[in-house]
């Protein structure tokens, strides 16, 4: 899937998600790279499956923090099963 398309946020004002087309997770979620695990957890329910997948790819290729990878992977599994 095209990463830029996957990062396109839902309509404006949804739980801190920016209303413009995004080119990376930091545009999808304000200050993603500085978020704590708890902060990210509170934002995940507002994200679509493509957005979650794009964040996981970003996390793997940039910081690859095990707890973040697990959190994103678990949320992706939950969304896919719904």
Short mmCIF file of C-alpha atoms in Angstrom, two decimals:
data_model
loop_
_atom_site.label_atom_id
_atom_site.label_comp_id
_atom_site.label_asym_id
_atom_site.label_seq_id
_atom_site.Cartn_x
_atom_site.Cartn_y
_atom_site.Cartn_z
CA UNK A 1 0.00 0.00 0.00
CA UNK A 2 1.12 3.53 -0.66
CA UNK A 3 2.41 4.91 2.64
CA UNK A 4 1.31 8.49 1.92
CA UNK A 5 -2.22 7.27 1.18
CA UNK A 6 -2.22 5.06 4.27
CA UNK A 7 -1.30 8.05 6.41
CA UNK A 8 -4.17 10.22 5.24
CA UNK A 9 -6.00 11.06 8.46
CA UNK A 10 -9.74 10.83 9.07
CA UNK A 11 -11.82 14.04 9.22
CA UNK A 12 -10.50 16.96 11.25
CA UNK A 13 -10.53 17.03 15.00
CA UNK A 14 -10.39 13.33 15.80
CA UNK A 15 -8.37 12.96 19.01
CA UNK A 16 -5.28 14.96 18.05
CA UNK A 17 -5.09 13.79 14.46
CA UNK A 18 -4.22 16.57 12.08
CA UNK A 19 -6.72 17.30 9.32
CA UNK A 20 -4.20 17.65 6.47
CA UNK A 21 -2.84 14.88 4.28
CA UNK A 22 0.12 13.37 6.07
CA UNK A 23 3.50 12.42 4.73
CA UNK A 24 4.72 10.74 7.92
CA UNK A 25 3.63 9.67 11.39
CA UNK A 26 4.76 12.94 12.92
CA UNK A 27 2.13 14.63 10.74
CA UNK A 28 -0.44 11.94 11.47
CA UNK A 29 -0.01 12.19 15.23
CA UNK A 30 1.49 15.37 16.55
CA UNK A 31 4.91 14.68 18.05
CA UNK A 32 4.73 10.90 17.49
CA UNK A 33 8.45 10.44 18.02
CA UNK A 34 8.26 12.09 21.45
CA UNK A 35 5.15 10.23 22.63
CA UNK A 36 5.28 7.90 25.58
CA UNK A 37 3.73 4.47 25.26
CA UNK A 38 0.76 5.62 27.36
CA UNK A 39 0.24 8.68 25.13
CA UNK A 40 0.26 6.55 21.99
CA UNK A 41 -2.14 4.04 23.53
CA UNK A 42 -4.73 6.81 24.05
CA UNK A 43 -4.57 7.79 20.36
CA UNK A 44 -4.74 4.37 18.71
CA UNK A 45 -8.51 3.89 18.73
CA UNK A 46 -8.92 6.92 16.45
CA UNK A 47 -6.66 5.46 13.74
CA UNK A 48 -7.66 3.37 10.74
CA UNK A 49 -6.02 0.07 9.87
CA UNK A 50 -3.88 1.64 7.09
CA UNK A 51 -2.74 4.36 9.49
CA UNK A 52 -1.83 1.81 12.16
CA UNK A 53 0.09 -0.26 9.61
CA UNK A 54 1.96 2.82 8.41
CA UNK A 55 2.91 3.70 12.00
CA UNK A 56 4.19 0.16 12.53
CA UNK A 57 6.34 0.35 9.39
CA UNK A 58 7.63 3.74 10.52
CA UNK A 59 8.41 2.43 13.99
CA UNK A 60 10.28 -0.59 12.60
CA UNK A 61 12.38 1.53 10.24
CA UNK A 62 13.16 4.41 12.60
CA UNK A 63 13.28 3.61 16.30
CA UNK A 64 12.10 -0.02 16.51
CA UNK A 65 11.09 0.24 20.17
CA UNK A 66 9.85 -3.22 21.22
CA UNK A 67 7.01 -1.96 23.42
CA UNK A 68 5.74 0.35 20.66
CA UNK A 69 5.95 -2.42 18.06
CA UNK A 70 3.98 -4.73 20.35
CA UNK A 71 1.34 -2.09 21.09
CA UNK A 72 0.86 -1.28 17.40
CA UNK A 73 0.86 -4.95 16.39
CA UNK A 74 -1.75 -5.81 19.00
CA UNK A 75 -3.98 -2.94 17.94
CA UNK A 76 -3.67 -3.97 14.29
CA UNK A 77 -4.70 -7.53 15.22
CA UNK A 78 -7.68 -6.21 17.14
CA UNK A 79 -8.84 -3.99 14.29
CA UNK A 80 -8.45 -6.81 11.75
CA UNK A 81 -10.58 -9.14 13.90
CA UNK A 82 -13.48 -6.66 14.12
#
